[in-house]
Amino acid sequence: MNFYDVLAKAKAGTNLSVSELQILLDAPDVNAEKELLAAGYAVKKEYCGNVVNLRGLIEFSNICSRDCFYCGIRKSMRTVSRYRMSMEEITAAARLAGEYGYGSVVLQSGERSDREFVDFVTGVLREIKKLPCQLGITLSCGEQTMDTYLRWREAGATRYLLRIESSNPEIFARIHPPECSFSERLEALVRLKAADYQVGTGVMTGLPGQSTADLAEDVKFFQEIDADMIGMGPYLPQEHTPLGQANPDAPGAAMKRLELTLRMIAVTRLLLRDVNIAATTALQAIDPAGGRERGIMAGANVIMPNVGDTGRRRDYQLYNGKPDLDENAPEVRLKLLESLAKIGEIPRFNEPGDPLHYQVRTRKNEKI
Ligand code: SF4
């Protein structure tokens, strides 16, 4: 089957096989790629409208007990100055997100599962829920026990992001130390579903040794676990990590990964239709002038401006070139609104912006 036959099937909403997904990802030329991205955007408009959900991102701690080979805040990284925002600082950042009308916050940190951390996050969630702005809360704090997921759910979190990074166990094993298990990651995703979260996952695109066949399997994986939210970013090497040191970047490689990520966004939108897909900061790192907007135009519908303290941002450098722009500055917020308006998109204010997919699947389960 050729590219355009598969694209026609995808536009019609037909379920695609892994090999068909790969044909789309391997768009044969620039025109085919353009048509793929336009098709992704058309489905985004059909299911999500010309609306973008905004989430205030709060990177509240860079202390991590893990040692992922690609990550700039891995525990072995001695040069990173470690921090954890106080309860008051996090609540103030959440209040600010509410004042900006973002409707939701994402609380992200390195992974810890000790008692003190679990209690701290529980307290933070309770404090944010007391704010008058009624924010939706997404957590991104790694693998946890069922008890912890349930506690945090009860305390007010409704969404959880836990990226698989690659659904190919061999690639997963190459980019993580042995103590980080692929099967445990899968089990954590199952626990999140059982704890009634809106579940988000995602992968890095353009990892060393990763093919478009692997990425097609990743998109199928999102479908199979029935994910509600997807966050994908181009792999960006961090020069002081084991993966970054072993695979120095060739000139132009980052731009190729950005283009691959846009194709992944479009293909994921074409297959999954009603999920939330984030236009991640990593897109902006490669194309500061319009990376996130290009993500929206390929089918993404969520942007996460950072509402944390800019001073802390240089200590949360997961990869090289992560933007440390003050996204709280009025001119930067205005610029984002202007750039969205330029592509015909409207930001959704003062609403949590839950993924349609979660609403549909929970309604279905109620009927069973
Ligand atoms: S990717 Fe996450 S869990 Fe892994 S080292 Fe970085 S912050 Fe820690």
Coordinates of C-alpha atoms and ligand atoms in Angstrom, one line a residue:
M1 CA 0.0 0.0 0.0
N2 CA 1.4 3.4 -0.8
F3 CA 1.5 6.5 1.4
Y4 CA -1.6 8.2 0.0
D5 CA -3.8 5.1 0.2
V6 CA -2.8 4.8 3.9
L7 CA -3.4 8.5 4.5
A8 CA -6.9 8.2 3.0
K9 CA -7.6 5.3 5.4
A10 CA -6.3 7.3 8.3
K11 CA -8.4 10.4 7.4
A12 CA -11.5 8.1 7.3
G13 CA -10.8 7.0 10.8
T14 CA -9.9 3.4 9.9
N15 CA -7.8 1.5 12.4
L16 CA -4.3 1.2 11.1
S17 CA -1.8 -1.6 11.4
V18 CA 1.8 -1.0 12.7
S19 CA 3.1 -1.3 9.1
E20 CA 0.6 1.3 7.9
L21 CA 1.5 3.7 10.7
Q22 CA 5.2 3.3 9.6
I23 CA 4.3 4.1 6.0
L24 CA 2.8 7.4 7.3
L25 CA 5.9 8.1 9.5
D26 CA 8.1 7.5 6.4
A27 CA 6.3 10.2 4.4
P28 CA 8.2 9.9 1.0
D29 CA 8.7 13.6 0.3
V30 CA 8.0 17.2 1.6
N31 CA 4.5 17.3 0.0
A32 CA 3.5 14.0 1.5
E33 CA 4.7 15.2 4.9
K34 CA 2.7 18.5 4.5
E35 CA -0.4 16.5 3.8
L36 CA 0.2 14.2 6.8
L37 CA 0.5 17.2 9.2
A38 CA -2.6 18.9 7.6
A39 CA -4.6 15.7 8.1
G40 CA -3.4 15.5 11.8
Y41 CA -4.5 19.1 12.3
A42 CA -7.9 18.5 10.6
V43 CA -8.7 15.7 13.0
K44 CA -7.6 17.8 15.9
K45 CA -10.0 20.5 14.8
E46 CA -12.8 18.0 14.4
Y47 CA -12.4 16.5 17.9
C48 CA -11.0 19.4 19.9
G49 CA -12.0 22.5 17.9
N50 CA -9.6 25.3 17.2
V51 CA -8.9 25.5 20.9
V52 CA -5.6 25.0 22.8
N53 CA -5.6 23.9 26.5
L54 CA -3.1 25.7 28.6
R55 CA -1.5 24.1 31.7
G56 CA 0.8 26.0 34.1
L57 CA 3.9 23.8 34.5
I58 CA 5.5 23.8 38.0
E59 CA 8.8 21.9 38.1
F60 CA 8.8 21.7 41.9
S61 CA 11.8 19.6 42.6
N62 CA 14.8 18.3 40.7
I63 CA 15.8 15.8 43.4
C64 CA 15.6 12.3 41.8
S65 CA 16.4 8.8 43.0
R66 CA 16.8 7.5 39.4
D67 CA 19.7 7.5 37.0
C68 CA 18.1 7.5 33.5
F69 CA 21.0 7.6 31.0
Y70 CA 19.6 10.6 29.0
C71 CA 18.5 12.9 31.8
G72 CA 20.2 16.1 32.9
I73 CA 18.9 15.8 36.5
R74 CA 19.7 12.1 37.0
K75 CA 21.0 11.4 40.5
S76 CA 24.6 10.9 39.4
M77 CA 24.8 14.4 38.0
R78 CA 26.9 16.1 40.6
T79 CA 27.0 19.5 39.0
V80 CA 23.2 20.1 39.4
S81 CA 22.2 22.2 42.3
R82 CA 19.3 20.4 43.9
Y83 CA 16.1 22.1 45.1
R84 CA 12.6 21.5 46.2
M85 CA 10.2 24.3 46.2
S86 CA 8.3 24.9 49.5
M87 CA 4.6 24.3 49.9
E88 CA 4.1 28.1 49.8
E89 CA 6.1 28.6 46.7
I90 CA 4.2 25.8 44.8
T91 CA 0.9 27.2 46.0
A92 CA 1.8 30.7 44.9
A93 CA 2.8 29.4 41.4
A94 CA -0.5 27.5 41.2
R95 CA -2.4 30.7 42.2
L96 CA -0.6 32.6 39.5
A97 CA -1.6 29.9 36.9
G98 CA -5.2 30.4 38.1
E99 CA -4.9 34.2 37.7
Y100 CA -3.6 33.7 34.2
G101 CA -6.7 31.6 33.5
Y102 CA -4.8 28.5 32.8
G103 CA -7.4 26.2 34.3
S104 CA -4.9 23.5 35.2
V105 CA -1.4 23.0 36.6
V106 CA 1.1 20.2 36.0
L107 CA 3.3 19.4 39.0
Q108 CA 6.5 17.8 37.8
S109 CA 9.5 16.5 39.7
G110 CA 12.3 14.0 39.8
E111 CA 11.2 10.6 41.1
R112 CA 11.1 9.9 44.8
S113 CA 8.9 7.4 46.7
D114 CA 10.0 8.1 50.3
R115 CA 7.4 8.8 52.9
E116 CA 8.4 12.5 53.4
F117 CA 8.0 13.1 49.6
V118 CA 4.7 11.3 49.3
D119 CA 3.3 13.2 52.3
F120 CA 4.7 16.5 50.9
V121 CA 3.0 16.0 47.6
T122 CA -0.3 15.0 49.3
G123 CA -0.1 18.3 51.3
V124 CA 0.6 20.3 48.2
L125 CA -2.4 18.8 46.4
R126 CA -4.7 19.6 49.3
E127 CA -3.5 23.2 49.4
I128 CA -3.9 23.7 45.7
K129 CA -7.5 22.3 45.9
K130 CA -8.3 25.0 48.5
L131 CA -7.5 27.8 46.0
P132 CA -10.7 29.6 44.8
C133 CA -9.6 29.1 41.1
Q134 CA -10.6 25.4 41.1
L135 CA -7.6 24.2 39.1
G136 CA -7.3 20.8 37.5
I137 CA -4.1 19.1 38.6
T138 CA -1.8 16.8 36.7
L139 CA 1.1 15.0 38.4
S140 CA 4.3 13.8 36.8
C141 CA 6.3 12.3 39.6
G142 CA 7.2 8.8 38.2
E143 CA 6.5 5.3 39.3
Q144 CA 4.7 5.0 42.6
T145 CA 2.8 2.3 44.6
M146 CA -0.9 1.9 44.3
D147 CA -1.3 3.3 47.8
T148 CA 0.5 6.5 46.8
Y149 CA -1.4 6.9 43.5
L150 CA -4.7 6.5 45.4
R151 CA -3.6 9.0 48.1
W152 CA -2.7 11.6 45.5
R153 CA -5.9 10.9 43.6
E154 CA -7.9 11.4 46.7
A155 CA -6.0 14.6 47.6
G156 CA -7.0 16.2 44.3
A157 CA -4.9 15.0 41.3
T158 CA -6.9 13.9 38.4
R159 CA -4.3 13.4 35.7
Y160 CA -0.9 11.6 35.7
L161 CA 1.8 11.7 33.1
L162 CA 4.2 8.7 33.0
R163 CA 6.1 8.3 29.8
I164 CA 7.2 4.9 28.6
E165 CA 10.0 6.7 26.6
S166 CA 10.1 3.7 24.2
S167 CA 7.6 0.8 24.0
N168 CA 10.5 -1.3 22.7
P169 CA 11.9 -3.1 25.8
E170 CA 15.4 -3.3 24.2
I171 CA 15.5 0.5 23.6
F172 CA 14.1 1.1 27.1
A173 CA 16.8 -1.1 28.6
R174 CA 19.5 0.8 26.6
I175 CA 18.5 4.2 28.0
H176 CA 17.8 3.2 31.6
P177 CA 20.0 1.5 34.2
P178 CA 19.2 -2.1 35.1
E179 CA 17.2 -1.2 38.2
C180 CA 14.7 0.6 36.0
S181 CA 12.4 -2.1 34.7
F182 CA 10.2 -2.0 31.6
S183 CA 7.6 -4.3 33.1
E184 CA 7.4 -2.2 36.3
R185 CA 6.8 0.9 34.1
L186 CA 4.0 -0.9 32.4
E187 CA 2.5 -2.0 35.7
A188 CA 2.6 1.5 37.0
L189 CA 0.6 2.6 34.0
V190 CA -1.9 -0.1 34.8
R191 CA -2.1 1.1 38.4
L192 CA -2.8 4.6 37.3
K193 CA -5.7 3.4 35.2
A194 CA -7.0 1.4 38.1
A195 CA -6.7 4.4 40.4
D196 CA -9.0 6.3 37.9
Y197 CA -6.5 8.9 36.6
Q198 CA -6.6 10.4 33.2
V199 CA -3.5 8.7 32.1
G200 CA -0.8 10.2 29.9
T201 CA 2.2 8.6 28.4
G202 CA 4.6 9.3 25.6
V203 CA 8.0 8.6 24.1
M204 CA 11.2 10.4 22.9
T205 CA 11.5 10.5 19.2
G206 CA 14.9 10.1 17.4
L207 CA 16.6 8.1 20.1
P208 CA 19.9 6.5 19.1
G209 CA 19.1 3.1 17.4
Q210 CA 15.3 3.9 17.1
S211 CA 13.6 3.3 13.8
T212 CA 10.3 4.5 12.4
A213 CA 9.1 0.8 12.9
D214 CA 9.8 1.3 16.6
L215 CA 7.9 4.6 16.6
A216 CA 4.9 3.0 14.8
E217 CA 4.9 0.4 17.5
D218 CA 4.9 3.2 20.1
V219 CA 1.7 4.8 18.5
K220 CA 0.1 1.3 18.6
F221 CA 1.1 1.0 22.2
F222 CA -0.7 4.3 23.1
Q223 CA -3.8 2.8 21.5
E224 CA -3.5 -0.5 23.2
I225 CA -3.1 0.9 26.7
D226 CA -6.0 3.3 25.9
A227 CA -4.1 6.4 26.9
D228 CA -6.0 9.7 27.5
M229 CA -3.0 12.0 27.0
I230 CA 0.2 11.9 25.0
G231 CA 3.4 13.9 25.4
M232 CA 6.1 13.3 22.9
G233 CA 9.3 15.2 22.5
P234 CA 12.3 15.0 20.2
Y235 CA 15.3 13.3 22.0
L236 CA 17.7 16.1 22.8
P237 CA 21.1 14.9 24.0
Q238 CA 22.5 16.2 27.3
E239 CA 26.2 16.3 26.9
H240 CA 27.1 15.2 30.4
T241 CA 24.9 12.1 30.4
P242 CA 26.0 8.6 29.4
L243 CA 23.7 8.6 26.4
G244 CA 24.7 12.1 25.3
Q245 CA 28.4 11.3 25.6
A246 CA 28.1 8.0 23.6
N247 CA 26.1 9.6 20.8
P248 CA 27.2 13.2 20.0
D249 CA 24.8 15.0 17.8
A250 CA 25.5 15.4 14.1
P251 CA 24.8 18.9 12.6
G252 CA 21.1 19.2 11.6
A253 CA 20.1 16.1 13.6
A254 CA 17.9 18.1 16.1
M255 CA 15.8 19.6 13.3
K256 CA 15.3 16.2 11.7
R257 CA 14.0 14.9 15.1
L258 CA 11.7 17.9 15.4
E259 CA 10.2 17.0 12.0
L260 CA 9.9 13.4 13.0
T261 CA 8.1 14.4 16.2
L262 CA 5.6 16.5 14.2
R263 CA 4.9 13.4 12.0
M264 CA 4.5 11.4 15.2
I265 CA 2.0 14.0 16.5
A266 CA 0.0 13.8 13.3
V267 CA 0.0 10.0 13.1
T268 CA -1.0 9.7 16.8
R269 CA -3.9 12.2 16.3
L270 CA -5.0 10.3 13.2
L271 CA -5.1 7.0 15.0
L272 CA -6.3 8.1 18.5
R273 CA -8.6 11.0 17.5
D274 CA -10.0 12.3 20.8
V275 CA -6.9 12.3 23.2
N276 CA -5.1 15.3 24.5
I277 CA -1.6 15.7 22.8
A278 CA 0.9 18.1 24.2
A279 CA 3.1 20.4 22.0
T280 CA 6.1 19.9 24.4
T281 CA 8.8 22.4 25.4
A282 CA 11.4 20.2 23.6
L283 CA 9.8 21.3 20.3
Q284 CA 10.4 24.9 21.3
A285 CA 14.0 24.1 22.3
I286 CA 14.7 23.2 18.7
D287 CA 12.6 25.9 17.1
P288 CA 12.2 28.8 19.6
A289 CA 10.3 30.9 17.2
G290 CA 7.5 28.4 16.5
G291 CA 8.1 24.8 17.7
R292 CA 5.1 24.6 19.9
E293 CA 2.8 26.2 17.3
R294 CA 4.1 23.7 14.7
G295 CA 3.1 21.0 17.1
I296 CA -0.4 22.4 17.3
M297 CA -0.6 22.6 13.5
A298 CA 0.3 18.9 13.3
G299 CA -2.5 17.9 15.7
A300 CA -1.5 18.7 19.3
N301 CA -4.0 20.6 21.5
V302 CA -2.1 21.3 24.8
I303 CA 0.6 23.8 25.7
M304 CA 2.3 24.0 29.1
P305 CA 3.8 27.4 29.8
N306 CA 6.1 27.3 32.8
V307 CA 4.8 29.2 35.8
G308 CA 7.6 28.4 38.2
D309 CA 10.5 30.6 39.3
T310 CA 12.9 31.3 36.3
G311 CA 15.9 31.2 38.7
R312 CA 15.2 27.5 39.3
R313 CA 14.8 26.6 35.6
R314 CA 18.5 26.3 34.9
D315 CA 18.6 23.5 37.5
Y316 CA 15.9 21.6 35.7
Q317 CA 17.8 21.1 32.4
L318 CA 16.7 17.6 31.4
Y319 CA 18.4 18.2 28.0
N320 CA 20.6 20.8 26.4
G321 CA 19.0 24.0 25.1
K322 CA 15.9 23.8 27.3
P323 CA 14.4 27.3 27.1
D324 CA 14.6 29.3 30.4
L325 CA 12.3 32.0 29.1
D326 CA 10.3 33.8 31.8
E327 CA 6.9 32.7 30.6
N328 CA 5.3 34.7 33.5
A329 CA 6.4 37.9 31.9
P330 CA 3.4 39.8 30.4
E331 CA 5.1 40.3 27.1
V332 CA 5.9 36.6 26.8
R333 CA 2.3 35.5 27.7
L334 CA 1.0 38.1 25.2
K335 CA 3.3 36.7 22.5
L336 CA 2.0 33.2 23.0
L337 CA -1.6 34.4 22.7
E338 CA -0.6 36.3 19.5
S339 CA 1.2 33.4 18.0
L340 CA -1.8 31.1 18.7
A341 CA -4.1 33.7 17.1
K342 CA -1.9 33.8 14.1
I343 CA -2.5 30.1 13.5
G344 CA -6.2 30.5 14.1
E345 CA -6.2 28.9 17.6
I346 CA -8.0 30.1 20.7
P347 CA -6.6 29.4 24.2
R348 CA -9.1 27.8 26.6
F349 CA -9.3 29.8 29.8
N350 CA -10.6 28.9 33.2
E351 CA -11.5 25.3 32.4
P352 CA -9.6 22.1 33.2
G353 CA -9.6 20.9 29.6
D354 CA -10.0 17.2 30.3
P355 CA -9.4 14.9 27.4
L356 CA -12.5 13.9 25.5
H357 CA -11.1 10.4 25.4
Y358 CA -11.3 10.0 29.2
Q359 CA -14.9 11.2 29.2
V360 CA -15.9 8.7 26.5
R361 CA -14.1 5.7 28.0
T362 CA -15.4 6.3 31.5
R363 CA -19.0 6.7 30.1
K364 CA -18.5 3.4 28.3
N365 CA -17.3 1.7 31.5
E366 CA -20.3 3.0 33.4
K367 CA -22.6 1.4 30.9
I368 CA -20.9 -2.0 31.2
Ligands
SF4_1 S1 14.0 11.0 33.6 FE1 12.8 11.4 35.5 S2 13.2 9.5 36.7 FE2 14.8 9.6 35.1 S3 16.5 10.6 36.1 FE3 15.3 12.2 35.0 S4 13.9 13.0 36.5 FE4 14.7 11.1 37.3

